[in-house]
CSV table of C-alpha atoms in Angstrom, one decimal:
chain,number,residue,atom,x,y,z
A,1,MET,CA,-0.5,-0.2,-0.2
A,2,ASN,CA,1.7,3.6,-1.3
A,3,THR,CA,1.6,6.3,1.5
A,4,SER,CA,-1.4,8.0,-0.4
A,5,ALA,CA,-3.3,5.5,0.8
A,6,VAL,CA,-2.1,5.2,3.3
A,7,ALA,CA,-2.8,9.2,4.5
A,8,LEU,CA,-6.1,8.8,2.6
A,9,ILE,CA,-7.4,5.9,5.6
A,10,GLY,CA,-6.1,8.2,8.3
A,11,ALA,CA,-7.9,11.0,7.0
A,12,ALA,CA,-10.7,9.5,7.4
A,13,ILE,CA,-9.7,7.7,10.6
A,14,GLY,CA,-9.1,11.6,11.8
A,15,ALA,CA,-11.8,12.8,10.3
A,16,LEU,CA,-14.4,10.4,12.1
A,17,ALA,CA,-12.4,10.1,15.4
A,18,LEU,CA,-12.8,14.4,14.5
A,19,THR,CA,-16.4,14.5,14.3
A,20,ALA,CA,-16.6,12.2,17.4
A,21,LEU,CA,-14.6,14.7,19.7
A,22,ALA,CA,-16.6,18.0,18.2
A,23,VAL,CA,-19.7,15.8,19.2
A,24,LEU,CA,-19.0,13.7,22.0
A,25,ALA,CA,-16.5,16.4,24.0
A,26,PRO,CA,-17.2,18.1,27.3
A,27,PRO,CA,-18.6,21.5,26.8
A,28,HIS,CA,-16.1,23.8,28.3
A,29,ARG,CA,-13.6,21.7,26.2
A,30,ALA,CA,-15.5,22.1,22.2
A,31,ARG,CA,-13.7,24.7,21.3
A,32,ALA,CA,-10.3,24.0,22.2
A,33,PHE,CA,-10.6,20.0,20.7
A,34,ALA,CA,-12.1,21.8,17.2
A,35,LEU,CA,-9.2,24.5,16.9
A,36,VAL,CA,-7.0,21.6,17.6
A,37,GLY,CA,-8.1,19.2,15.1
A,38,ALA,CA,-8.6,21.9,12.8
A,39,VAL,CA,-5.0,22.5,12.9
A,40,CYS,CA,-4.5,18.5,12.6
A,41,LEU,CA,-6.0,18.6,9.4
A,42,VAL,CA,-4.5,21.2,8.2
A,43,VAL,CA,-1.2,19.9,8.6
A,44,VAL,CA,-2.0,16.4,7.6
A,45,VAL,CA,-3.5,17.0,4.6
A,46,ALA,CA,-4.0,21.0,3.7
A,47,GLN,CA,-2.0,20.7,1.0
A,48,ASN,CA,-1.1,22.1,-2.6
A,49,ASN,CA,0.2,18.0,-3.8
A,50,ALA,CA,-2.7,16.7,-1.6
A,51,PRO,CA,-6.2,15.4,-4.1
A,52,SER,CA,-8.0,18.3,-3.6
A,53,VAL,CA,-11.2,16.3,-2.9
A,54,VAL,CA,-9.1,15.0,-0.1
A,55,ARG,CA,-7.2,19.3,1.3
A,56,ASN,CA,-11.4,20.6,-0.2
A,57,GLY,CA,-12.8,18.2,2.5
A,58,ALA,CA,-10.8,18.2,5.1
A,59,PHE,CA,-11.8,22.2,5.0
A,60,ALA,CA,-15.9,21.6,4.7
A,61,LEU,CA,-15.6,19.2,8.1
A,62,GLY,CA,-13.3,21.7,9.4
A,63,ILE,CA,-15.8,24.2,8.9
A,64,ALA,CA,-18.4,21.9,10.3
A,65,VAL,CA,-16.6,20.8,13.3
A,66,LEU,CA,-15.0,24.9,14.4
A,67,VAL,CA,-19.0,25.8,14.0
A,68,VAL,CA,-20.9,22.8,16.1
A,69,ALA,CA,-17.7,23.2,19.0
A,70,GLU,CA,-18.9,27.3,19.3
A,71,LEU,CA,-22.8,26.3,19.2
A,72,ARG,CA,-22.1,23.9,22.5
A,73,SER,CA,-19.1,25.7,24.3
A,74,SER,CA,-20.1,26.4,27.5
A,75,LEU,CA,-17.7,29.5,27.5
A,76,ARG,CA,-16.7,32.8,25.7
A,77,GLY,CA,-14.0,35.7,25.3
A,78,ARG,CA,-14.1,38.6,24.3
A,79,GLY,CA,-12.0,38.9,21.3
A,80,SER,CA,-11.9,42.3,18.5
A,81,PRO,CA,-14.5,42.2,16.0
A,82,MET,CA,-12.6,45.0,13.9
A,83,LEU,CA,-9.5,42.8,13.4
A,84,VAL,CA,-12.4,40.0,12.6
A,85,ALA,CA,-13.3,42.4,10.1
A,86,ALA,CA,-11.0,43.4,8.4
A,87,ILE,CA,-9.6,40.0,8.0
A,88,VAL,CA,-13.0,39.4,6.3
A,89,ALA,CA,-12.4,42.4,4.7
A,90,TRP,CA,-9.9,41.0,2.6
A,91,TRP,CA,-10.9,38.0,2.3
A,92,GLY,CA,-14.3,39.8,0.7
A,93,LEU,CA,-12.5,41.4,-1.6
A,94,VAL,CA,-10.1,39.1,-2.8
A,95,VAL,CA,-13.0,36.8,-3.9
A,96,LEU,CA,-14.6,39.6,-5.8
A,97,VAL,CA,-12.0,40.6,-8.3
A,98,VAL,CA,-11.6,36.8,-8.5
A,99,ALA,CA,-16.0,36.8,-9.6
A,100,LEU,CA,-15.2,39.7,-11.6
A,101,THR,CA,-11.3,38.8,-13.4
A,102,GLY,CA,-12.7,34.8,-13.0
A,103,SER,CA,-8.5,35.2,-11.8
A,104,TYR,CA,-8.9,31.7,-10.3
A,105,SER,CA,-11.4,28.7,-9.6
A,106,LEU,CA,-14.0,30.4,-7.6
A,107,GLU,CA,-15.5,26.9,-5.9
A,108,PRO,CA,-12.2,25.9,-3.9
A,109,LEU,CA,-11.1,29.3,-2.7
A,110,ALA,CA,-14.6,29.9,-1.3
A,111,VAL,CA,-14.3,26.7,0.9
A,112,GLN,CA,-10.5,28.2,1.5
A,113,VAL,CA,-11.4,31.5,2.6
A,114,ALA,CA,-14.7,29.5,4.6
A,115,PHE,CA,-12.2,27.8,6.5
A,116,ILE,CA,-10.2,30.2,7.2
A,117,VAL,CA,-12.8,33.2,8.0
A,118,THR,CA,-14.3,30.6,10.5
A,119,MET,CA,-11.1,29.6,12.2
A,120,VAL,CA,-10.6,33.3,12.7
A,121,TRP,CA,-14.0,33.7,13.9
A,122,SER,CA,-13.2,30.3,16.7
A,123,ILE,CA,-10.1,31.6,17.9
A,124,SER,CA,-11.4,35.5,18.7
A,125,ARG,CA,-14.2,33.6,21.2
A,126,ALA,CA,-12.1,31.5,22.5
A,127,THR,CA,-10.6,31.8,26.2
A,128,PRO,CA,-7.0,31.7,27.3
A,129,SER,CA,-7.9,28.0,28.4
A,130,ASP,CA,-8.8,27.1,24.2
A,131,LEU,CA,-5.7,29.4,23.8
A,132,SER,CA,-3.1,27.5,25.5
A,133,TRP,CA,-4.2,24.5,23.9
A,134,LEU,CA,-4.5,26.1,19.9
A,135,VAL,CA,-0.2,27.0,21.0
A,136,THR,CA,0.8,24.1,22.1
A,137,SER,CA,-0.6,21.8,19.6
A,138,ILE,CA,0.7,24.1,16.8
A,139,ILE,CA,4.2,23.6,18.7
A,140,VAL,CA,4.1,20.3,19.3
A,141,LEU,CA,2.8,19.0,15.6
A,142,ALA,CA,6.0,21.0,14.2
A,143,ALA,CA,8.1,18.5,16.5
A,144,ALA,CA,5.9,15.3,15.5
A,145,GLN,CA,6.8,16.7,11.9
A,146,THR,CA,10.8,16.7,12.7
A,147,LEU,CA,10.7,13.5,13.0
A,148,LEU,CA,8.5,12.5,10.1
A,149,GLY,CA,11.4,15.1,8.3
A,150,LEU,CA,14.5,12.9,9.9
A,151,ALA,CA,12.6,9.7,8.3
A,152,GLU,CA,13.2,11.2,5.3
A,153,VAL,CA,16.1,12.2,5.6
A,154,PHE,CA,17.9,9.7,6.8
A,155,ALA,CA,16.0,6.7,6.5
A,156,GLY,CA,14.9,7.1,2.8
A,157,VAL,CA,10.8,6.9,3.8
A,158,ASP,CA,9.1,9.1,0.8
A,159,PRO,CA,7.0,11.8,2.1
A,160,ILE,CA,3.1,11.2,1.6
A,161,TRP,CA,2.3,13.6,-0.9
A,162,GLY,CA,5.6,13.1,-2.3
A,163,TYR,CA,8.0,15.9,-3.6
A,164,ARG,CA,6.4,18.8,-5.6
A,165,GLY,CA,7.5,18.2,-9.2
A,166,GLY,CA,9.4,15.3,-8.8
A,167,LEU,CA,12.4,17.3,-7.0
A,168,ARG,CA,14.5,16.4,-4.1
A,169,ARG,CA,15.8,19.7,-3.2
A,170,ASP,CA,19.3,19.6,-2.0
A,171,ASN,CA,19.7,21.0,1.8
A,172,PRO,CA,21.7,24.3,1.9
A,173,PHE,CA,22.7,23.7,5.7
A,174,VAL,CA,23.8,20.0,4.9
A,175,PRO,CA,24.4,19.4,1.5
A,176,ASP,CA,25.3,16.4,1.5
A,177,LEU,CA,21.8,15.9,2.9
A,178,VAL,CA,18.2,16.0,1.1
A,179,ARG,CA,15.7,18.9,2.2
A,180,ALA,CA,13.0,17.7,4.5
A,181,GLN,CA,8.9,18.6,4.0
A,182,GLY,CA,7.3,16.2,6.1
A,183,THR,CA,3.4,16.3,5.0
A,184,MET,CA,3.7,20.1,4.7
A,185,GLY,CA,4.1,19.2,0.5
A,186,HIS,CA,7.3,21.0,0.3
A,187,PRO,CA,10.2,22.4,1.9
A,188,ILE,CA,9.5,25.9,2.7
A,189,VAL,CA,6.3,25.3,3.8
A,190,PHE,CA,7.6,22.8,6.2
A,191,GLY,CA,10.3,25.1,7.3
A,192,TYR,CA,7.6,27.7,7.4
A,193,LEU,CA,5.3,25.8,11.1
A,194,GLN,CA,9.3,25.2,11.3
A,195,GLY,CA,9.9,28.0,12.3
A,196,LEU,CA,7.1,29.8,13.8
A,197,ALA,CA,6.6,26.5,16.1
A,198,VAL,CA,9.7,27.9,17.2
A,199,VAL,CA,9.3,31.3,18.1
A,200,LEU,CA,6.3,30.1,20.0
A,201,ALA,CA,8.0,27.9,22.2
A,202,TRP,CA,10.5,30.2,22.9
A,203,ALA,CA,8.0,32.8,23.6
A,204,ASN,CA,6.2,29.8,25.8
A,205,PRO,CA,2.8,32.5,26.5
A,206,PHE,CA,1.7,29.1,28.5
A,207,ARG,CA,4.7,28.2,30.7
A,208,MET,CA,5.3,24.7,29.8
A,209,PRO,CA,7.4,23.0,32.2
A,210,GLN,CA,11.4,23.7,31.0
A,211,TRP,CA,12.1,20.1,30.1
A,212,ALA,CA,9.4,19.5,27.4
A,213,ARG,CA,9.7,23.7,26.6
A,214,LEU,CA,13.3,22.8,25.7
A,215,LEU,CA,12.6,19.3,24.0
A,216,LEU,CA,9.5,21.0,21.7
A,217,LEU,CA,12.6,23.8,20.5
A,218,ALA,CA,15.3,21.3,20.1
A,219,LEU,CA,12.8,19.1,18.1
A,220,THR,CA,11.7,22.6,15.9
A,221,VAL,CA,14.9,23.7,15.3
A,222,THR,CA,16.2,21.2,14.1
A,223,GLY,CA,13.5,20.6,11.9
A,224,VAL,CA,14.1,24.3,10.7
A,225,VAL,CA,17.7,22.8,9.6
A,226,LEU,CA,16.1,19.7,8.0
A,227,SER,CA,13.7,21.9,5.7
A,228,GLY,CA,17.0,23.9,3.9
A,229,THR,CA,14.7,26.6,4.6
A,230,ARG,CA,17.5,30.0,5.2
A,231,SER,CA,14.7,32.1,4.8
A,232,ALA,CA,12.8,30.8,7.7
A,233,ALA,CA,15.5,30.9,10.4
A,234,LEU,CA,16.6,34.1,9.8
A,235,ALA,CA,12.7,35.3,10.3
A,236,ALA,CA,12.6,33.3,13.6
A,237,ALA,CA,15.9,34.7,15.0
A,238,VAL,CA,14.7,38.4,14.1
A,239,ALA,CA,11.2,37.5,16.1
A,240,ILE,CA,12.9,36.1,18.5
A,241,VAL,CA,15.2,38.8,18.8
A,242,ALA,CA,12.0,41.4,18.7
A,243,HIS,CA,11.0,39.0,21.2
A,244,VAL,CA,13.5,39.7,24.2
A,245,VAL,CA,13.4,43.7,22.9
A,246,LEU,CA,9.6,44.3,23.4
A,247,ARG,CA,9.9,43.3,27.3
A,248,ILE,CA,12.0,46.1,27.9
A,249,GLU,CA,10.8,48.8,29.8
A,250,ALA,CA,10.2,52.5,28.0
A,251,PHE,CA,13.0,53.8,30.4
A,252,GLN,CA,15.7,50.6,29.7
A,253,LEU,CA,15.4,50.7,25.4
A,254,LEU,CA,18.5,52.5,25.7
A,255,ARG,CA,20.2,50.0,27.7
A,256,GLY,CA,18.6,47.3,26.1
A,257,LEU,CA,19.3,48.5,22.4
A,258,PHE,CA,23.4,48.9,23.6
A,259,LEU,CA,23.3,44.9,24.5
A,260,LEU,CA,21.1,44.4,20.8
A,261,VAL,CA,24.7,46.2,19.7
A,262,ALA,CA,27.1,44.7,21.4
A,263,ALA,CA,26.0,41.3,20.4
A,264,ALA,CA,26.0,41.8,17.2
A,265,VAL,CA,29.5,43.0,17.3
A,266,LEU,CA,30.2,39.9,19.0
A,267,VAL,CA,28.5,37.5,16.6
A,268,ALA,CA,30.3,39.5,13.8
A,269,VAL,CA,33.4,39.1,15.8
A,270,LEU,CA,33.2,35.3,17.0
A,271,ASP,CA,31.0,34.7,13.8
A,272,PHE,CA,28.9,32.1,15.1
A,273,GLY,CA,27.3,30.7,11.4
A,274,LEU,CA,25.0,33.1,11.0
A,275,THR,CA,27.2,35.6,9.0
A,276,GLN,CA,27.7,33.3,6.6
A,277,LEU,CA,24.1,32.1,6.3
A,278,VAL,CA,23.5,36.1,6.1
A,279,LEU,CA,25.8,35.4,2.4
A,280,ASP,CA,25.1,32.2,1.2
A,281,THR,CA,20.9,34.1,1.4
A,282,ILE,CA,22.0,36.5,-0.3
A,283,ASP,CA,24.5,34.9,-3.0
A,284,SER,CA,22.0,31.9,-3.6
A,285,GLY,CA,19.9,31.6,-6.9
A,286,SER,CA,16.3,31.9,-4.7
A,287,TRP,CA,17.7,35.6,-3.7
A,288,ILE,CA,18.5,36.5,-7.1
A,289,HIS,CA,15.0,35.4,-8.1
A,290,ARG,CA,13.7,37.0,-5.2
A,291,LEU,CA,15.2,40.3,-6.5
A,292,GLY,CA,13.4,40.0,-9.2
A,293,SER,CA,10.0,40.2,-8.1
A,294,LEU,CA,10.9,43.4,-6.3
A,295,GLN,CA,11.6,44.7,-9.1
A,296,ALA,CA,8.8,44.3,-10.1
A,297,VAL,CA,7.3,46.9,-7.9
A,298,PRO,CA,8.0,50.1,-10.3
A,299,ASN,CA,6.2,48.0,-12.8
A,300,LEU,CA,3.9,47.5,-11.2
A,301,LEU,CA,2.6,50.8,-9.7
A,302,GLU,CA,2.9,51.9,-13.1
A,303,ARG,CA,-0.2,49.9,-14.4
A,304,SER,CA,-3.7,52.6,-14.4
A,305,GLY,CA,-7.2,51.8,-13.7
A,306,TRP,CA,-8.5,48.7,-12.3
A,307,GLU,CA,-5.2,47.1,-12.4
A,308,LEU,CA,-3.5,49.5,-10.1
A,309,TRP,CA,-5.9,49.9,-7.7
A,310,TRP,CA,-8.0,46.5,-7.3
A,311,GLY,CA,-4.9,44.4,-9.1
A,312,SER,CA,-5.5,41.3,-11.8
A,313,GLY,CA,-7.0,38.9,-9.2
A,314,TYR,CA,-6.0,36.6,-7.0
A,315,GLY,CA,-4.3,33.5,-8.6
A,316,SER,CA,-3.4,35.8,-11.9
A,317,GLU,CA,1.2,35.9,-11.1
A,318,ARG,CA,1.3,33.6,-14.4
A,319,GLU,CA,-0.3,36.6,-16.6
A,320,LEU,CA,1.6,39.0,-15.2
A,321,PHE,CA,5.3,37.1,-16.2
A,322,ALA,CA,3.4,36.5,-19.6
A,323,ARG,CA,2.7,40.7,-19.4
A,324,GLY,CA,6.1,41.4,-18.5
A,325,TYR,CA,5.7,43.4,-15.1
A,326,ILE,CA,7.7,40.4,-13.5
A,327,VAL,CA,10.8,39.7,-15.1
A,328,LEU,CA,11.2,35.4,-15.4
A,329,THR,CA,14.0,34.0,-13.6
A,330,TYR,CA,15.4,30.5,-13.8
A,331,GLY,CA,12.1,29.8,-16.3
A,332,LEU,CA,10.1,29.8,-13.2
A,333,PRO,CA,6.6,32.3,-13.0
A,334,VAL,CA,6.5,32.1,-9.3
A,335,VAL,CA,6.5,35.7,-7.5
A,336,ASP,CA,7.9,34.2,-4.0
A,337,ASN,CA,7.3,37.3,-2.1
A,338,PHE,CA,4.0,38.0,-1.0
A,339,PHE,CA,3.7,41.8,-0.9
A,340,VAL,CA,4.9,41.6,-4.6
A,341,TYR,CA,2.2,39.3,-4.9
A,342,LEU,CA,-0.3,41.3,-3.6
A,343,LEU,CA,0.8,44.5,-5.6
A,344,GLY,CA,0.4,42.3,-8.5
A,345,THR,CA,-2.8,40.3,-8.0
A,346,THR,CA,-5.3,42.7,-5.6
A,347,GLY,CA,-4.1,46.1,-6.4
A,348,ILE,CA,-2.8,48.8,-3.9
A,349,VAL,CA,-6.2,48.0,-2.1
A,350,GLY,CA,-4.9,44.9,-0.8
A,351,LEU,CA,-1.7,45.6,-0.1
A,352,CYS,CA,-2.4,48.4,2.4
A,353,LEU,CA,-5.5,46.1,4.0
A,354,MET,CA,-3.0,43.7,4.6
A,355,LEU,CA,-0.1,45.7,6.0
A,356,GLY,CA,-3.4,47.5,8.1
A,357,ILE,CA,-4.1,44.0,9.4
A,358,LEU,CA,-0.8,43.4,10.0
A,359,VAL,CA,0.2,46.7,11.9
A,360,PHE,CA,-3.2,46.1,13.7
A,361,ALA,CA,-2.5,43.0,15.2
A,362,PHE,CA,0.9,43.8,16.0
A,363,LEU,CA,-0.4,46.3,18.4
A,364,ARG,CA,-3.0,44.3,19.6
A,365,GLY,CA,-1.2,40.8,20.0
A,366,ASN,CA,0.4,39.9,23.1
A,367,ARG,CA,4.0,40.0,23.9
A,368,TYR,CA,4.3,36.1,21.7
A,369,VAL,CA,2.1,37.3,19.1
A,370,LYS,CA,3.8,40.4,17.8
A,371,ALA,CA,6.8,38.0,17.9
A,372,ALA,CA,4.9,35.8,15.6
A,373,VAL,CA,3.4,38.4,13.7
A,374,ILE,CA,7.2,39.6,12.8
A,375,TYR,CA,7.9,36.2,11.6
A,376,VAL,CA,5.1,35.7,9.6
A,377,ALA,CA,5.3,39.1,7.3
A,378,GLY,CA,9.1,38.3,7.5
A,379,MET,CA,8.3,35.1,5.7
A,380,PHE,CA,6.7,37.6,3.3
A,381,PHE,CA,9.5,38.3,1.5
A,382,SER,CA,10.4,34.5,0.7
A,383,PHE,CA,6.8,32.8,-0.9
A,384,ASP,CA,3.9,33.1,-1.9
A,385,THR,CA,2.3,32.5,1.8
A,386,THR,CA,-1.5,32.3,1.3
A,387,VAL,CA,-1.0,30.6,-2.0
A,388,TRP,CA,0.1,27.3,-0.7
A,389,PHE,CA,-2.6,26.6,1.7
A,390,SER,CA,-1.6,25.0,4.7
A,391,SER,CA,0.7,28.5,5.5
A,392,GLY,CA,-1.9,30.6,4.6
A,393,VAL,CA,-4.1,29.5,7.2
A,394,LEU,CA,-1.5,29.4,9.5
A,395,LEU,CA,-0.6,33.3,8.8
A,396,PHE,CA,-4.3,34.0,9.6
A,397,VAL,CA,-4.2,31.9,13.1
A,398,VAL,CA,-1.0,34.5,14.2
A,399,LEU,CA,-4.0,37.1,12.9
A,400,GLY,CA,-6.2,35.4,15.0
A,401,LEU,CA,-4.7,35.0,18.2
A,402,ALA,CA,-4.0,38.8,18.0
A,403,ALA,CA,-7.6,39.4,18.1
A,404,ALA,CA,-8.2,37.1,20.9
A,405,THR,CA,-9.5,38.1,24.4
A,406,GLY,CA,-6.8,39.6,25.1
A,407,GLY,CA,-4.6,40.1,22.9
A,408,GLY,CA,-4.1,36.5,23.0
A,409,GLY,CA,-2.5,36.1,26.2
A,410,ALA,CA,-3.2,36.8,30.2
A,411,ALA,CA,-4.8,32.6,30.6
A,412,PRO,CA,-4.9,30.9,34.1
A,413,PRO,CA,-2.8,28.6,34.2
A,414,SER,CA,-2.4,25.9,31.0
A,415,PRO,CA,-4.6,23.0,31.4
A,416,LEU,CA,-1.9,20.7,29.6
A,417,TRP,CA,0.6,20.5,32.7
A,418,ARG,CA,0.6,19.9,35.8
A,419,ARG,CA,0.8,22.7,37.8
A,420,ARG,CA,1.0,24.4,41.7
A,421,PRO,CA,-1.9,27.1,41.4
A,422,ASP,CA,-0.2,29.9,41.7
A,423,ALA,CA,1.5,29.6,38.4
A,424,VAL,CA,1.5,32.1,36.2
A,425,SER,CA,0.1,31.1,33.0
A,426,THR,CA,1.6,34.0,30.6
A,427,ASP,CA,5.1,36.4,30.5
A,428,ASP,CA,3.1,39.2,29.0
A,429,ALA,CA,1.0,39.2,32.5
A,430,PRO,CA,2.1,41.0,35.5
A,431,GLN,CA,3.6,38.4,38.4
A,432,ARG,CA,0.9,38.5,40.6
A,433,ALA,CA,2.3,35.4,42.2
A,434,ALA,CA,5.5,33.1,41.7
A,435,PRO,CA,5.7,30.3,39.0
A,436,SER,CA,5.4,26.6,39.6
A,437,PRO,CA,9.2,24.9,39.7
A,438,LEU,CA,7.6,23.0,36.8
A,439,SER,CA,7.5,26.3,34.5
A,440,VAL,CA,9.4,28.8,33.4
């Protein structure tokens, strides 16, 4: 039996289990289980390489489970309806322009959008306890993906959804190894998940025990290396630095900046490998390809009328290459820069609305959410985030966290770990009591 057949059988069993959880879970846990189940569906089957019937079926199942969970849930947090409305408006704009231009198949787009909007709505209503389940599940799923990646790289196990284009890509971190992709369908998407998990595990907003945090952090860092995704490593590093800096009080800002400069000088002098990573990234063909996308900005801004403001339609990037707005490099008609992709396909209005959503999410989110927003925004420079279904969902999961109660934090003790009652649950909350010895 091939891996695709095993995946289909597993997806069917998972669908039944997820449906049972949504119906039978205690009301105070219904939303948490539904959110975790929805993320599992995204990570395992919502991939571009997966059969469309499986992918769209997963989205439809996710919508049903989230709605049932909301109807059954006995608790509700107070989130930000404005941020949810802004996200709905952005996707509404995308769908409207697609309907007018015919640039993308409307039916699968509608299912994808409905799933994302439902998930953001559910996250915005989530309690701090629900959020702890959701954030922890992302980290644990990424760690599990690392184990799959190890099996691919060292045991020769084929990825569930196969290699994109049949290509086994060499790992720039370890040239003798192939790049891993787990169930994510592509090494960059695999790296996207791993980098996000690294940021969340570092921030540890819901106070996992130290042993669990360090184990998961080690696994997810390993996952980034196995993915060979240099942009994920750089974006995660920037997000972690931002997480550290954001802890500094206003009157300590200068001291913090001095320490950062001193640390940068130390890195430059001792050279732990980050300098070479940056240089290798700049010298790579990937960088040249992405630079070509950035150079298309003046051409795209020279368009007039409808296309300048509203774009040529989501999914119309090949048309932009064919018309000469973006220069083709290496014969690959892929933008690989989400800012440029949005400018081309959704116009100035779509790009500005997305930038506004990112800024709003950053300002409203707790410290770990701010770091995650910085990470996903940094990855915009690497590839077309929403063109890959799973990374697109993960982007809006992060934005949904900012829309949740308290900007995604200020939780009671996490339900996932055994702790003393007086433990503080989030690094963004005031220190009201001493944390448990089992907590970070």
